[in-house]
Coordinates of C-alpha atoms in Angstrom, one line a residue:
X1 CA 113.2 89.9 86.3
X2 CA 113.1 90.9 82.8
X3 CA 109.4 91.1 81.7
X4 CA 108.2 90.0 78.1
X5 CA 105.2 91.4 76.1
X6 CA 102.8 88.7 77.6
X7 CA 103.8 89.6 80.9
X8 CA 103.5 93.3 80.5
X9 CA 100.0 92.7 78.6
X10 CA 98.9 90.4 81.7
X11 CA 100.3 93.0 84.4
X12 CA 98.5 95.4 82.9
X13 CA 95.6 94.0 82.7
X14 CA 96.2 93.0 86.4
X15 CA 96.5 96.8 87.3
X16 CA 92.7 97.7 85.2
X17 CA 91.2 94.9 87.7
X18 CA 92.8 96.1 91.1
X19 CA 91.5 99.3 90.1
X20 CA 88.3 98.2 89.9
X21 CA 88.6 96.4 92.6
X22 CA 89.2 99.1 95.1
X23 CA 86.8 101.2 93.4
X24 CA 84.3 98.9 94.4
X25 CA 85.6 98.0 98.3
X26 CA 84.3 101.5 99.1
X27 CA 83.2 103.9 97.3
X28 CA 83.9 107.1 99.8
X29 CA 87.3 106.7 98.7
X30 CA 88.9 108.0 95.6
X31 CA 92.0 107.7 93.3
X32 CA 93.8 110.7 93.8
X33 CA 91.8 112.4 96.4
X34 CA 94.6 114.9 97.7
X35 CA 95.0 116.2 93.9
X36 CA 93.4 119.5 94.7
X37 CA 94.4 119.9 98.4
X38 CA 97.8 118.4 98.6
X39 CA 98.5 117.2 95.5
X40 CA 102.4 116.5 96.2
X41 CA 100.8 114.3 99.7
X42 CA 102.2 111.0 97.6
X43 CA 105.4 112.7 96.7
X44 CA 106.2 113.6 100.0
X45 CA 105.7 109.8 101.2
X46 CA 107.4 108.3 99.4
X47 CA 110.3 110.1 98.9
X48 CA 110.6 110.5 102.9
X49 CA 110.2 107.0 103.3
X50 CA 112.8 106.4 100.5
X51 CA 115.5 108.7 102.4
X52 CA 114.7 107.2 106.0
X53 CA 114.6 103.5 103.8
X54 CA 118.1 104.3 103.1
X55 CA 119.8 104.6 106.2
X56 CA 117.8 102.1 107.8
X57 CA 116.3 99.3 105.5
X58 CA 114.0 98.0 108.5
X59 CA 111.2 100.8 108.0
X60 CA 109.7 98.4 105.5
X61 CA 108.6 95.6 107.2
X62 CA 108.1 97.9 110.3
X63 CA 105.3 99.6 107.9
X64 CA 104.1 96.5 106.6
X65 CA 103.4 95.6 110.5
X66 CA 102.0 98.6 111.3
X67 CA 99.2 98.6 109.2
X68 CA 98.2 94.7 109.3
X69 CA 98.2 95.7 113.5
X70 CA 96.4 98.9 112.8
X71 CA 93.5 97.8 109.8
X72 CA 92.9 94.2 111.9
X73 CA 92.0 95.4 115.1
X74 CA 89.1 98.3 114.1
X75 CA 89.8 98.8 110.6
X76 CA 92.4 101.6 108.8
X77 CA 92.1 104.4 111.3
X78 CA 95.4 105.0 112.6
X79 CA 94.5 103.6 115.9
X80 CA 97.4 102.1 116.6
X81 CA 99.2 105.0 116.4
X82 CA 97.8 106.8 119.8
X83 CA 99.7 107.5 122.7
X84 CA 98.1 106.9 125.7
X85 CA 96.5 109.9 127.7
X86 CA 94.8 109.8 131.4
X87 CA 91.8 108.6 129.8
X88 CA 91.9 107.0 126.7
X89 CA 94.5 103.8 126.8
X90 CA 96.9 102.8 124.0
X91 CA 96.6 99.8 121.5
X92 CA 100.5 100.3 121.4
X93 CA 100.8 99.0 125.0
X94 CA 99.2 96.2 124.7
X95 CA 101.1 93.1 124.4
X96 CA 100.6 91.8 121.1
X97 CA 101.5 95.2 119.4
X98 CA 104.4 95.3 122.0
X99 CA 107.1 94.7 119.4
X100 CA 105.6 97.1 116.6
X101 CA 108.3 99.7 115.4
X102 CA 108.3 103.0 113.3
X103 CA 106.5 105.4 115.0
X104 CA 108.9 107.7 115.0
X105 CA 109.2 107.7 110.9
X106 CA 105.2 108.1 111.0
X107 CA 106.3 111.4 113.1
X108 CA 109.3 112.4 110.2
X109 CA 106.5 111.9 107.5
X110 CA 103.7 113.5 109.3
X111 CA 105.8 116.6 109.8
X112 CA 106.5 116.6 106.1
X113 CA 103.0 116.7 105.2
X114 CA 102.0 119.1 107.7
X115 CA 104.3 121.5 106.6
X116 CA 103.3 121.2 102.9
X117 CA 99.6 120.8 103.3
X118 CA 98.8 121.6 107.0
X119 CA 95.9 119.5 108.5
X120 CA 94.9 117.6 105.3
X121 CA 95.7 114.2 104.9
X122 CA 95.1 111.9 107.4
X123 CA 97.2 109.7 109.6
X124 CA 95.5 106.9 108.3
X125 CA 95.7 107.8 104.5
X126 CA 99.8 108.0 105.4
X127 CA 100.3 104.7 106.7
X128 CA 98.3 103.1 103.9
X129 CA 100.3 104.9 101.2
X130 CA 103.2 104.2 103.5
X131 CA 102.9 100.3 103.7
X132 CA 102.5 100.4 99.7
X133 CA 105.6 102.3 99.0
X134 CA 107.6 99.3 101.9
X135 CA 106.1 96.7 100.0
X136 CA 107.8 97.9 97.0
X137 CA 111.2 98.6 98.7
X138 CA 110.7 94.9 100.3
X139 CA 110.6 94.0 96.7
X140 CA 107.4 93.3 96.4
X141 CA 104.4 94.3 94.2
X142 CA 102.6 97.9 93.5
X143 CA 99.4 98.3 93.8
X144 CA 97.0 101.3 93.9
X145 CA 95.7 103.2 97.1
X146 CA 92.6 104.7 96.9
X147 CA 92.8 107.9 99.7
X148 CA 90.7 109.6 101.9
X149 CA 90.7 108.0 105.4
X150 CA 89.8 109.6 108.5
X151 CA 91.5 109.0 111.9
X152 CA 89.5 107.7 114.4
X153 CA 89.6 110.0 117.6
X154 CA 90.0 106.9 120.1
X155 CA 92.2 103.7 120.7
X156 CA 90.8 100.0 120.8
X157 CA 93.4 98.6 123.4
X158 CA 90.4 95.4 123.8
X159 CA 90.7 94.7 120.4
X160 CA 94.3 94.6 119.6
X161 CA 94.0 91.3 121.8
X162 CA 92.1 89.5 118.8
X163 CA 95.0 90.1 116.6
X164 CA 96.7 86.9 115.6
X165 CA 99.8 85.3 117.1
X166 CA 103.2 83.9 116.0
X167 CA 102.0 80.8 118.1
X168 CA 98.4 79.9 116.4
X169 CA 97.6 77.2 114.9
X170 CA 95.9 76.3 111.8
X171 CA 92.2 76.5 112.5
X172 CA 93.0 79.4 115.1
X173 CA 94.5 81.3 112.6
X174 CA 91.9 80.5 110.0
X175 CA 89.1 81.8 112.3
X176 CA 90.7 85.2 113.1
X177 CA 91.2 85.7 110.0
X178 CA 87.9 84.9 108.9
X179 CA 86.2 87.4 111.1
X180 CA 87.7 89.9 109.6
X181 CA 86.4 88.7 106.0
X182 CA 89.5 87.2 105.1
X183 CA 89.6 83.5 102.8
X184 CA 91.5 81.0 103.7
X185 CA 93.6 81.9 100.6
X186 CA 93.5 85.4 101.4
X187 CA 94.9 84.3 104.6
X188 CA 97.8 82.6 103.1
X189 CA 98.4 85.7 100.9
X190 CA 98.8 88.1 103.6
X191 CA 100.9 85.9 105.6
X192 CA 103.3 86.8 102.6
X193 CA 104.6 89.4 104.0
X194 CA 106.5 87.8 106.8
X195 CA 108.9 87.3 103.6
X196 CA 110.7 90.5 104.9
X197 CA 111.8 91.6 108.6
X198 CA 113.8 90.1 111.4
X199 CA 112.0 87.8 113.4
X200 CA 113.0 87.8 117.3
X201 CA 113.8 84.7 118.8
X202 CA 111.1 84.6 121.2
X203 CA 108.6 84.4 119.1
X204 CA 109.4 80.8 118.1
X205 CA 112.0 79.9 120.5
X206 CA 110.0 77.2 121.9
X207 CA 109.8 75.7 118.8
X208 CA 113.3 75.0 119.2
X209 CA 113.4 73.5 122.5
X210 CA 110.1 72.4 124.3
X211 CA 107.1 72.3 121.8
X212 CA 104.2 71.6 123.5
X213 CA 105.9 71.5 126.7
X214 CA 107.6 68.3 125.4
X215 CA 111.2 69.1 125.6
X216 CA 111.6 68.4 122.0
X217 CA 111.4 70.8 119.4
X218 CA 108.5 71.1 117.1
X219 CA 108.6 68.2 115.0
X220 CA 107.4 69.7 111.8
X221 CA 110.3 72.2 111.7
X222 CA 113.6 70.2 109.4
X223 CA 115.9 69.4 111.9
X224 CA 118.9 71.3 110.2
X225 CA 117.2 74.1 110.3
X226 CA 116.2 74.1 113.7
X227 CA 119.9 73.8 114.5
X228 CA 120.5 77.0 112.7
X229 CA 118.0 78.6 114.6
X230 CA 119.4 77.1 117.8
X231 CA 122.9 79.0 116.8
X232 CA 121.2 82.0 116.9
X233 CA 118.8 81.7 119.5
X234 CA 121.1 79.8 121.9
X235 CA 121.3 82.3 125.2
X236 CA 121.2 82.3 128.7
X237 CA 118.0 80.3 129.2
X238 CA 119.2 77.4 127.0
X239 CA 122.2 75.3 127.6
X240 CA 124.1 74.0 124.5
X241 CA 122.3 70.6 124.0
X242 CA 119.5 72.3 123.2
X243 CA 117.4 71.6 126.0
X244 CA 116.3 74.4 128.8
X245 CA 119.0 75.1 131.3
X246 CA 117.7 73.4 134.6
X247 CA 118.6 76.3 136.4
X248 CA 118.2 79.9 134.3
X249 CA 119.7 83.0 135.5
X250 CA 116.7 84.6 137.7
X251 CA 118.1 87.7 137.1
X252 CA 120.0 88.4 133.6
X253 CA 122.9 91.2 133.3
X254 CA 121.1 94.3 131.1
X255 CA 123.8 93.7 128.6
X256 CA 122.8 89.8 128.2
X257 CA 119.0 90.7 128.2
X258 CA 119.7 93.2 125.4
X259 CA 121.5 90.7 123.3
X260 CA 119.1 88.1 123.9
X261 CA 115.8 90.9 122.8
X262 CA 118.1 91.7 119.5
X263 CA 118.8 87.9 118.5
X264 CA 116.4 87.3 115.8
X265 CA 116.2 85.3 112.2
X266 CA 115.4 87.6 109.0
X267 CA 112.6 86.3 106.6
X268 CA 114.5 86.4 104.2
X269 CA 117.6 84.9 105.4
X270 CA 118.9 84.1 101.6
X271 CA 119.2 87.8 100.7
X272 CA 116.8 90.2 99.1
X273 CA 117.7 89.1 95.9
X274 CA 115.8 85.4 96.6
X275 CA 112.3 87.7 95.5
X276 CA 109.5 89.0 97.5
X277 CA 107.5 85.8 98.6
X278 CA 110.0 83.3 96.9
X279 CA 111.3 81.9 99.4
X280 CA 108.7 82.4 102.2
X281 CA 106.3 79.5 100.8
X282 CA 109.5 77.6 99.4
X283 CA 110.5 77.3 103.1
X284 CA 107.1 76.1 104.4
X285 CA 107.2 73.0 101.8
X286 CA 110.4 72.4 103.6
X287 CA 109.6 72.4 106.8
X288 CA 111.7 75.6 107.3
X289 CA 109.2 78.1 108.6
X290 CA 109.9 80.5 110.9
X291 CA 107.0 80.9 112.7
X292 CA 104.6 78.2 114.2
X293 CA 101.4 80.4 112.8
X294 CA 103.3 80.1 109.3
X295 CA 104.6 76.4 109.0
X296 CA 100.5 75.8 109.8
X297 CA 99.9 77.0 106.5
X298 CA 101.0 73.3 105.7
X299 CA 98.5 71.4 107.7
X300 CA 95.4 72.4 105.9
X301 CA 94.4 71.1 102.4
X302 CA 92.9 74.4 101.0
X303 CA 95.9 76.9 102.7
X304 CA 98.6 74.2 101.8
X305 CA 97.5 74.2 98.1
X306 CA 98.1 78.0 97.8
X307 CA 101.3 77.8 99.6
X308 CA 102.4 75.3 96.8
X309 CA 101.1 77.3 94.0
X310 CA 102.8 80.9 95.2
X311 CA 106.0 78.5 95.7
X312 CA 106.1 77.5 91.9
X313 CA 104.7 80.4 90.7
X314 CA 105.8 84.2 92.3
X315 CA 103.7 86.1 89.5
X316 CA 100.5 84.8 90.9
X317 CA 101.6 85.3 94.7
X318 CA 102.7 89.0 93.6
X319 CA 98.9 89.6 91.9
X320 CA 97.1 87.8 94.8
X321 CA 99.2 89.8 97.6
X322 CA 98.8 93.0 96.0
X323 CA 94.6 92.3 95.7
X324 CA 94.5 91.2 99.2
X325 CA 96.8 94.1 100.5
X326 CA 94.1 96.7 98.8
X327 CA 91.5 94.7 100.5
X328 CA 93.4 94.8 103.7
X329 CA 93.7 98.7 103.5
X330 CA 89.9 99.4 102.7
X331 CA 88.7 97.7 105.9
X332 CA 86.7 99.7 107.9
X333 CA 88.2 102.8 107.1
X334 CA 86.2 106.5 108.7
X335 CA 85.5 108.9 105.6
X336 CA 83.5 112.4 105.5
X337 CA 82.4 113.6 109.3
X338 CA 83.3 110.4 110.7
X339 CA 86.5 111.0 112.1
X340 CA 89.0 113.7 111.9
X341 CA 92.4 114.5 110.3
X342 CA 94.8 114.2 113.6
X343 CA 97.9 117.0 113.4
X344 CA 100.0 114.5 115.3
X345 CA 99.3 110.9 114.8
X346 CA 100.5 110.5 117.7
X347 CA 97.6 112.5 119.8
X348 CA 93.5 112.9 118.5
X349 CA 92.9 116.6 117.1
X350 CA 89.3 116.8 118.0
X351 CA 88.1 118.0 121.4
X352 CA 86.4 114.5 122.1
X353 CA 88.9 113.4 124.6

């Protein structure tokens, strides 16, 4: 996108306000707050995200996930990132956060970090720093991350439970949302990132074939694209018509279950080059949403009048999304003595366990 002198003035000028705008979400954090004690910590992100980003481009919308999962349930704590032990359950069993992804590259950065700057930054400051640098590989916006998160030394396996689902609808999604402090614009803005990642097929399948428990698909979804979805999404539990097979295979082949769990739909199923929330609310004008909890963007008057203005204009969805995604990562976060700075994210540091 080439960028004119009006453009650079008003991006600017966009970057002065976030600033202030963080510095004002809470004030334990600072700009740069690893610049005496690790000062390479951002460095070391990004570019081991960048080489891991390179061999496997899916670490960006895994990141993106990881943090929405992590800052909704308890706030920015690295929770979610917490094995289970004999006494302490895991937010990562649970089954909403059943499909989240990249904990392993959480382990390749954390290793980086400790071996530069050994027990400094937080688990939580990572994946925050993390997400920003995926958003930008996605294509999407930059924005600045304040730093100085703490991890918390326990797991909120209850909680994850109030995270939202692929299946919600409008005024369901609107209300978890908004106990978390989040608009109902706000709430359209963060659904923007579903405009990256592969989508698997069970989480809208029965959009496809028995909506409601009708045996019709979901009638807001355009009919050719529900047949491209059947294509993909067509396996042993479906016949070809379309409608459920009356008698499905009780007990699938491993080969044919791991097929089916891989099918899926990216978001952005016209190519990276289509932009970094472009097509996303495009697609919900047309009907073409992916996911139920998206399309229902459309059926309110206040959330369908932001998904037509981020549809016609990207510059204000790229400001809004990188505002809301600073807001996002300043929820609840633990600073000073109120958590700890884990040596594994994967297990609590502290003796408190």
């Amino acid at each position: 996108m080439k960028i004119d002198g009006k453009t650079n003035l008003l991006l600017l000028t966009g970057f002065y306000l976030l600033m202030s705008l963080i510095a004002s979400s809470d004030s334990s954090l600072q700009y740069d707050y690893y610049r005496e004690s690790c000062p390479e910590a951002h460095q070391i992100i990004k570019s081991t995200l960048r080489r891991i980003y390179d061999r496997n481009a899916s670490v960006a919308p895994a990141m993106l996930r990881l943090i929405f999962h992590d800052c909704f349930v308890q706030g920015c704590d690295a929770s979610v990132l917490l094995d289970p032990t004999e006494i302490m359950g895991s937010e990562k069993d649970t089954q909403p956060n059943q499909s989240l992804r990249g904990f392993d590259h959480i382990d390749i950065i954390k290793a980086e970090l400790e071996n530069a700057c050994p027990g400094v930054v937080s688990c939580a400051d990572l994946l925050v720093v993390a997400a920003r640098e995926s958003v930008i590989l996605a294509g999407g916006p930059f924005y600045p991350v304040h730093t100085g998160r703490k991890d918390s030394a326990r797991s909120f396996p209850q909680l994850s439970y109030e995270l939202p689902s692929p299946l919600d609808d409008h005024p369901t999604t609107i209300l978890r949302f908004a106990t978390r402090g989040f608009t109902e614009k706000e709430t359209v803005t963060l659904l923007g990132a579903h405009s990256t990642g592969m989508i698997h097929c069970k989480f809208f399948e029965k959009r496809l074939y028995n909506f409601g428990g009708t045996n019709q698909p979901d009638p807001s979804l355009d009919s050719e694209f529900a047949d491209q979805l059947r294509s993909i999404c067509n396996n042993r539990t479906h016949s070809h018509s379309g409608s459920p097979s009356a008698s499905p295979s009780p007990s699938p082949s491993t080969s044919s279950s791991k097929t089916s769990q891989n099918q899926g739909m990216q978001m952005d199923y016209e190519g990276k080059g289509a932009g970094f929330g472009t097509l996303y609310y495009r697609s919900l004008l047309q009907g073409r949403g992916i996911l139920f909890v998206d399309q229902q963007m459309t059926a309110g008057a206040e959330t369908a009048n932001w998904v037509r203005n981020y549809a016609s204009d990207v510059s204000l969805f790229r400001r809004d999304f990188a505002q809301v995604m600073m807001k996002l990562s300043s929820t609840n976060v633990l600073t000073g003595g109120n958590g700890e700075v884990r040596l594994n994210c994967r297990e609590v540091t502290s003796s408190l366990w």
